[in-house]
XYZ file of C-alpha atoms in Angstrom:
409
model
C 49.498 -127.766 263.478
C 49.380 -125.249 265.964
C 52.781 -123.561 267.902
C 54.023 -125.830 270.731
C 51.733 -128.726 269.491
C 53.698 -132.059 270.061
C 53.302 -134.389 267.449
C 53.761 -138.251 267.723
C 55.237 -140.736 264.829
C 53.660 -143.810 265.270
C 56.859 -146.495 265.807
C 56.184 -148.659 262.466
C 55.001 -152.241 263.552
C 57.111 -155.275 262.745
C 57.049 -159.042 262.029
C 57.931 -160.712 265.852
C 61.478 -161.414 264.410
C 62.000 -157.920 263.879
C 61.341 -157.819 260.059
C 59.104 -154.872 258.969
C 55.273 -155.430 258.466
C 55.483 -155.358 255.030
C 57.612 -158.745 254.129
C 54.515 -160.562 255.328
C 52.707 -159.971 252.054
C 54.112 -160.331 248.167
C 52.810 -156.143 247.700
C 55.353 -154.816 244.926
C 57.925 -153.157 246.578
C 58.791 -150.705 244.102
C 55.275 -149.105 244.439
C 53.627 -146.748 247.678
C 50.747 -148.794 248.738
C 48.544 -146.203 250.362
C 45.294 -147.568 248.999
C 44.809 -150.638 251.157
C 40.763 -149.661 251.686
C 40.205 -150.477 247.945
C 40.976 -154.059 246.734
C 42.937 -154.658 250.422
C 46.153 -157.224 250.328
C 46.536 -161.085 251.140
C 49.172 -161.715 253.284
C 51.490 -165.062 252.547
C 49.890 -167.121 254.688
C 46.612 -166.755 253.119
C 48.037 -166.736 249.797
C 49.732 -170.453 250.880
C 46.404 -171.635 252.309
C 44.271 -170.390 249.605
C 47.463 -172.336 247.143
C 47.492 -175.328 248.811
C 43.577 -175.366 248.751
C 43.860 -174.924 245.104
C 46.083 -177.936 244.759
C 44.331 -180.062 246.393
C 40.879 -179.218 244.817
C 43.286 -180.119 241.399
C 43.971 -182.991 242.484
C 40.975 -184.549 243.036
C 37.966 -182.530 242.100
C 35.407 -185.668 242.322
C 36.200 -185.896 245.927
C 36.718 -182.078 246.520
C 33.470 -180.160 245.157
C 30.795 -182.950 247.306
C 32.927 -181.469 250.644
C 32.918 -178.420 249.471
C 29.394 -177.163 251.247
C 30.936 -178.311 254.717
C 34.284 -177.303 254.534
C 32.360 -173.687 253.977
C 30.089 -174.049 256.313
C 33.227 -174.367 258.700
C 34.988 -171.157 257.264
C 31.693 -169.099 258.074
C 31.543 -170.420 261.467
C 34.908 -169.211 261.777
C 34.245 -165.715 260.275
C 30.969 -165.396 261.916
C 32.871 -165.717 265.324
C 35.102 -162.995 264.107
C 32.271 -160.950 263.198
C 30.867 -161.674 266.725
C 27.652 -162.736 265.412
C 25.925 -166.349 265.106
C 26.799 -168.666 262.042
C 23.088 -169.210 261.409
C 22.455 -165.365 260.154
C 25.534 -165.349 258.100
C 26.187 -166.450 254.793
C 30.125 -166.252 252.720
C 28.761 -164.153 249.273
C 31.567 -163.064 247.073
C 31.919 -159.206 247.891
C 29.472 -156.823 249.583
C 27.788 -155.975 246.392
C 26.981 -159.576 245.349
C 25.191 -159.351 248.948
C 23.405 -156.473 248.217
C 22.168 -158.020 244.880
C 21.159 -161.107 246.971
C 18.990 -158.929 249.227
C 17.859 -156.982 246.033
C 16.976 -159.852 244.719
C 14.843 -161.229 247.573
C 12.685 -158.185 248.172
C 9.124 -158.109 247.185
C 7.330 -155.438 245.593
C 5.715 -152.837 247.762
C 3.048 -150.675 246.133
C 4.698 -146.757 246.091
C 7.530 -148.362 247.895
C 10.462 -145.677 247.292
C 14.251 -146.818 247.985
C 16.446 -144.093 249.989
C 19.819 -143.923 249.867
C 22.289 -141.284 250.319
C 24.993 -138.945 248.382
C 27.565 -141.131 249.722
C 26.677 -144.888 248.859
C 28.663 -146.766 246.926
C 27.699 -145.934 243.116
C 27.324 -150.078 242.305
C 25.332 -150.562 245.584
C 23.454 -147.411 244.675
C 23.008 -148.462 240.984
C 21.772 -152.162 242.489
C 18.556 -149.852 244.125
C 17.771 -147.711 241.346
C 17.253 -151.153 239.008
C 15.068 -152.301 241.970
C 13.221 -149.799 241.625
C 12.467 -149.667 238.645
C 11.513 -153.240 239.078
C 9.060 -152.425 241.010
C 7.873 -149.491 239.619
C 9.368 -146.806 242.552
C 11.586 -144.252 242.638
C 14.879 -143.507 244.463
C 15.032 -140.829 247.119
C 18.995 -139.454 247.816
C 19.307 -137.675 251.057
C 22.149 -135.693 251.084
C 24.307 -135.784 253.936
C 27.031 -133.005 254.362
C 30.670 -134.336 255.104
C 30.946 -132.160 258.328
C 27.842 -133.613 259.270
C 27.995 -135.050 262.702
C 25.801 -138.491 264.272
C 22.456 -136.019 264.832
C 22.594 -134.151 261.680
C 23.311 -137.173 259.556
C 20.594 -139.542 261.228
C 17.920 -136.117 260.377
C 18.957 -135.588 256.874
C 18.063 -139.243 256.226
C 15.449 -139.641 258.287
C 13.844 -136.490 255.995
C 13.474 -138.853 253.365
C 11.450 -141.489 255.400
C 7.906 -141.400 255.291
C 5.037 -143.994 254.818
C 5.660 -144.025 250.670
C 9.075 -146.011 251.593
C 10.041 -149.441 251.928
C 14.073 -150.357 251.853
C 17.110 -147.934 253.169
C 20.050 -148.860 251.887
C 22.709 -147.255 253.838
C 26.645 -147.338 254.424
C 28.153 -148.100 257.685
C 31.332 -146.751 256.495
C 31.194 -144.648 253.233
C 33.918 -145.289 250.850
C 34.329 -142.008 248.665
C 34.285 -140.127 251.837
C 35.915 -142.283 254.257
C 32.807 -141.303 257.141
C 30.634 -143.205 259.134
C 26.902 -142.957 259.309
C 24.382 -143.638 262.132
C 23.193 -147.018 261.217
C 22.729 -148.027 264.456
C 19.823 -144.791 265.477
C 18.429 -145.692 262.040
C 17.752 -149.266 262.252
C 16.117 -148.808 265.286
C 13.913 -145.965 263.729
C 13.260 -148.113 260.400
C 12.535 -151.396 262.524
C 9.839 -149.099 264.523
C 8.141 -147.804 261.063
C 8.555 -151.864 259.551
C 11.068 -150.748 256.972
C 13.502 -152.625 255.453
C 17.465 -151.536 255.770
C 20.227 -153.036 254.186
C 23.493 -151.637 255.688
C 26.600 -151.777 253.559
C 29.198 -152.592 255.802
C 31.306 -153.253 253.075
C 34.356 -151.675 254.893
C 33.845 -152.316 258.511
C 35.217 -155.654 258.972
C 38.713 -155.567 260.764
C 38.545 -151.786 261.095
C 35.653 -151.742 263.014
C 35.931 -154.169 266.267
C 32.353 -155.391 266.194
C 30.457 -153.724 263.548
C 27.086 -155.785 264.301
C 27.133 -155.012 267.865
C 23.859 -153.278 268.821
C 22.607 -153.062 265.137
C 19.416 -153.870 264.082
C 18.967 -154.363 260.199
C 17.407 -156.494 258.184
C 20.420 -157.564 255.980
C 24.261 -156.363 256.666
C 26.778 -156.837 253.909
C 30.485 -156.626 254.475
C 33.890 -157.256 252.841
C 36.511 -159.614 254.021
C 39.522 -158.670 251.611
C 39.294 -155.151 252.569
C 40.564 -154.657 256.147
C 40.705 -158.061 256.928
C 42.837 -159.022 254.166
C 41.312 -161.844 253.305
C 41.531 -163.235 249.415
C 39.180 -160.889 247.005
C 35.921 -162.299 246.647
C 35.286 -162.886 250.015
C 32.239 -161.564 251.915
C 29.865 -161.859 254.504
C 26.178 -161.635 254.210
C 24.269 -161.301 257.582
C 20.684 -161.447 257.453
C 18.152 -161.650 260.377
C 14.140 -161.744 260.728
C 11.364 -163.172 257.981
C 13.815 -161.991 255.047
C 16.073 -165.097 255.743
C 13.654 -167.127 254.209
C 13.871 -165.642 250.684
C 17.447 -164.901 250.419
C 19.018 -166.731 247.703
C 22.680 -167.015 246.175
C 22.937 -165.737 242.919
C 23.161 -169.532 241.420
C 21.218 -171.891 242.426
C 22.462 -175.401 242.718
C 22.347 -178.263 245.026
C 21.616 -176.860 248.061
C 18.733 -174.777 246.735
C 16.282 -176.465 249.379
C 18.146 -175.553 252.194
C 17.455 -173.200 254.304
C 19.466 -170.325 254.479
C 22.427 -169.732 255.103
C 23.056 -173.542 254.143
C 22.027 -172.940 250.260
C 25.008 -170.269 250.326
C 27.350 -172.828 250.791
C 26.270 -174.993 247.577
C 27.814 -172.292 245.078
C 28.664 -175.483 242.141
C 32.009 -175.764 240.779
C 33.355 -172.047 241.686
C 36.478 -171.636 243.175
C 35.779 -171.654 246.894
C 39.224 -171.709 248.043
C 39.098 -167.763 249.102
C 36.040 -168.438 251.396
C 38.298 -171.427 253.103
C 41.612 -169.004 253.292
C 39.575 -166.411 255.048
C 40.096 -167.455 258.434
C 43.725 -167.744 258.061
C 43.922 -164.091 257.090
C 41.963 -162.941 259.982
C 44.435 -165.127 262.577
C 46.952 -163.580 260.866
C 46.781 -160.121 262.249
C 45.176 -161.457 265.519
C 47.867 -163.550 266.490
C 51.155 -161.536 265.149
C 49.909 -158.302 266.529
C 45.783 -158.441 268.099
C 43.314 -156.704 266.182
C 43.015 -154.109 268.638
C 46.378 -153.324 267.945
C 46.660 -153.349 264.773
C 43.363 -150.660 264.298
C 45.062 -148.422 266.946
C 48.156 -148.081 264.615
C 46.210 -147.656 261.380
C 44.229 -144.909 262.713
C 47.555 -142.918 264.160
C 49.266 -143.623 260.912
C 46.354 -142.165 258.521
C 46.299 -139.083 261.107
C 49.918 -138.430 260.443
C 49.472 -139.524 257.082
C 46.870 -136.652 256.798
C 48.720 -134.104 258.554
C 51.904 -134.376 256.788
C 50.348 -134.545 253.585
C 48.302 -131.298 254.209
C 50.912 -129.616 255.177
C 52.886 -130.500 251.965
C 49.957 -128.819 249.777
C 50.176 -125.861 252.263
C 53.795 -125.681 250.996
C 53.427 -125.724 247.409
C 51.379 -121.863 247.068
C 47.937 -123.074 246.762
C 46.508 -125.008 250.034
C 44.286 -128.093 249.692
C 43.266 -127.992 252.905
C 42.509 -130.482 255.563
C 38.985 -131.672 255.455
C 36.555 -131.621 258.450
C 34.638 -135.113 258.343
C 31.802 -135.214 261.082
C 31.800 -138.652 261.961
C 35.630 -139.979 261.219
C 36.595 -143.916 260.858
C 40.212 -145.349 262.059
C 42.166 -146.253 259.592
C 41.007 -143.702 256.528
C 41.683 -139.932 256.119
C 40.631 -137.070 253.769
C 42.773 -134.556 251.860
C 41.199 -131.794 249.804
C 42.902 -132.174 246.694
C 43.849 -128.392 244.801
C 41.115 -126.980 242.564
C 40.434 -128.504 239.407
C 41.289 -131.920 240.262
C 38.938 -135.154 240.714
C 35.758 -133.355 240.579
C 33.790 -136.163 239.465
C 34.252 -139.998 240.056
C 35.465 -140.455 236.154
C 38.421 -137.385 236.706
C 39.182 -138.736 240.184
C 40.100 -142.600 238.581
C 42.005 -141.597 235.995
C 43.936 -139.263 238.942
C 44.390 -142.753 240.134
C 45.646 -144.287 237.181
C 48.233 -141.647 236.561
C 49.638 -141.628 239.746
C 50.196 -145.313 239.607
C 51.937 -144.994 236.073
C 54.207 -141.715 236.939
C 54.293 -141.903 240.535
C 54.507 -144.936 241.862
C 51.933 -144.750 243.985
C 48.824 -146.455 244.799
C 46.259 -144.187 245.944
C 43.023 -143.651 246.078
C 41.146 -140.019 244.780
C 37.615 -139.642 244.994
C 35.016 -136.822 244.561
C 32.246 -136.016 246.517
C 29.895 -133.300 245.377
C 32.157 -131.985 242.695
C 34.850 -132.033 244.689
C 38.168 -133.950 244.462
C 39.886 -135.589 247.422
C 42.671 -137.795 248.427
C 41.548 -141.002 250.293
C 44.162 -142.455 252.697
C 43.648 -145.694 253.569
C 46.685 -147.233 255.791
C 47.078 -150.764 257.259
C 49.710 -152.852 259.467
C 52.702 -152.958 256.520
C 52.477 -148.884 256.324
C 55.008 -147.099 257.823
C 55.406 -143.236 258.469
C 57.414 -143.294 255.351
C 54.852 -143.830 252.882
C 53.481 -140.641 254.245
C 56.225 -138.732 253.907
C 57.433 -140.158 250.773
C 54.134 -139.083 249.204
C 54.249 -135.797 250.687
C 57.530 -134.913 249.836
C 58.065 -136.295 246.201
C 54.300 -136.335 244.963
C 52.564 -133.563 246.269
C 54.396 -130.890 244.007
C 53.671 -133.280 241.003
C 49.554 -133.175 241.946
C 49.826 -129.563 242.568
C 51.562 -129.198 239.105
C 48.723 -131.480 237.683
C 46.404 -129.401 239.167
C 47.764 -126.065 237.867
C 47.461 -127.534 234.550
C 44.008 -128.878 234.774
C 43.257 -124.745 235.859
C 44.587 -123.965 233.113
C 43.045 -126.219 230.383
């Protein structure tokens, strides 16, 4: 922070009777929740509707599971109108990866048909590829995309990996080790021109981005609802447009396997559906107690502060992390360069995770990109300034200790 630079708190947002953010949800509240971007939180009044959806399925399972496929098909209409797109392209999957396994699943082999994908995808996503490819008998291409890298320079190091020996990009809207967005928009149109396929993880963009399918042109778009928009876990949206519609398949097939899609995603047997059906009252949730728009415009001033005052914390303690210059920055998440010698690879950076839940009482997240560690904050409506400060005051000399000793080892 430079001299004479004012610096704004955001004013911590509250229930409409006054009651902090926070007593909306059942989150522990003997632990620092700054890890919302992970597994997300349900707020009570999706964790009542999912409930009562439960107890009624209970108590009469012959009549529930043959209104089952309709009762879905409602709950995407509702998401899909949240998602600003048409309830004919989108299908309820149950996370972003069982998408991308659904669109995996439906490709056919192209002779010499490589797979790109970059440094930053998510490592099951990325893992879902490399078995496609070697499927079909292809290899994997990684471009490597700095983290400073802004739109331009990310959309070229891609696009260096495109020629005529590829067939699918799979590529992150919002990339979760390094909290960054990429140009998916510039390279859909570019792949659509050449007649490649793209899948675009979006597996973070719903409720932190405000229309994350606006504009974009892909061939499949995978995103998670109990992320951002706090919907129960295992609840996600596949969107799929163009001649790959027809072969996209749920992972089971039952009933509805006839149907065309997205109607055969709604015939998923005797799973428990009741997340899909809670989703919409998760997603009203935040719209009508404080508007979306709202509620993205705090998250993003509290991970800046969050970010700042952390920083400056490891500036304190002798041996600076350093804030981190990310070229193409999402609301809502922030990077910290964490002190030498810790979370430089995914494996380190996890058990960093673990510990600090055990001895700190904290949940964070700590990644590592290109063998270097990093702090991930992730902050949503029930965050307050506090957690910020809490974390930078009480648990940054404990990391930097950590760190001292993992020099030393």
């Amino acid at each position: 922070m430079s001299e004479g630079e004012v610096v704004t708190v955001p004013r911590p947002l509250t229930l409409p009777d006054g009651r902090p953010a926070l007593e909306a949800w059942t989150l522990d509240p003997d632990l620092r929740h700054l890890n919302h971007g992970s597994f997300g939180a349900v707020p009570r009044v999706a964790q009542e509707r999912q409930n009562a959806l439960r107890a009624e399925m209970e108590r009469a399972p012959v009549a529930w599971f043959p209104s089952l496929p309709g009762r879905i098909a409602a709950a995407r209409a509702a998401v899909a109108g949240r998602l600003r797109t048409d309830a004919k392209n989108l299908a309820l999957v149950p996370n972003a990866s069982a998408g991308a396994s659904a669109v995996y699943a439906a490709l056919a082999a192209r002779p010499g048909g490589d797979i790109v994908v970059t440094d930053h995808g998510y490592g099951a996503v990325t893992m879902g590829a490399e078995r496609l490819a070697r499927r079909w008998g292809t290899g994997v291409r990684t471009a490597r995309v700095p983290l400073a890298a802004d739109a331009e320079q990310a959309y070229r190091a891609v696009m260096a990996q495109v020629d005529e020996g590829v067939a699918l990009i799979v590529l992150d809207q919002i990339t979760s080790a390094t909290a960054r967005l990429l140009p998916v928009g510039r390279v859909g149109a570019e792949a659509a021109r050449r007649g490649i396929t793209l899948l675009v993880d979006g597996a973070h963009a719903p409720g932190l981005l405000a229309a994350p399918l606006d504009g974009l042109v892909c061939d499949a778009w995978v995103g998670n609802l109990h992320k951002w928009g706090c919907a129960p876990r295992g609840t996600a949206a596949l969107v799929a447009h163009g001649p790959l519609r027809a072969d996209l398949h749920p992972l089971i097939d039952s009933w509805g396997a006839s149907e065309p899609f997205p109607d055969r995603f709604d015939h998923q047997g005797t799973l428990d559906a009741t997340g899909f059906l809670a989703a919409p009252a998760a997603l009203d949730f935040i719209d009508d107690t404080w508007g979306w728009d709202t509620a993205r415009r705090y998250m993003g001033e509290l991970a800046d502060h969050g970010a700042r005052v952390v920083t400056e914390a490891f500036g304190r303690t002798g041996t600076p992390a350093g804030s981190v210059d990310v070229g193409m920055p999402v609301p809502g998440m922030r990077l910290v360069r964490l002190p030498e010698g810790l979370g430089t690879s995914r494996v380190a950076a996890d058990a960093l995770r673990d510990r600090a839940t055990a001895e700190l009482g904290v949940e964070a997240a700590f990644t590592s990109f290109d063998g270097l560690g990093y702090l991930r904050l992730s902050a949503h409506v029930y965050n307050t300034p506090d957690d910020y400060e809490y974390f930078a005051e009480t648990c940054v000399p404990v990391v930097e200790k950590w760190a001292r000793e993992a020099r030393q080892a």
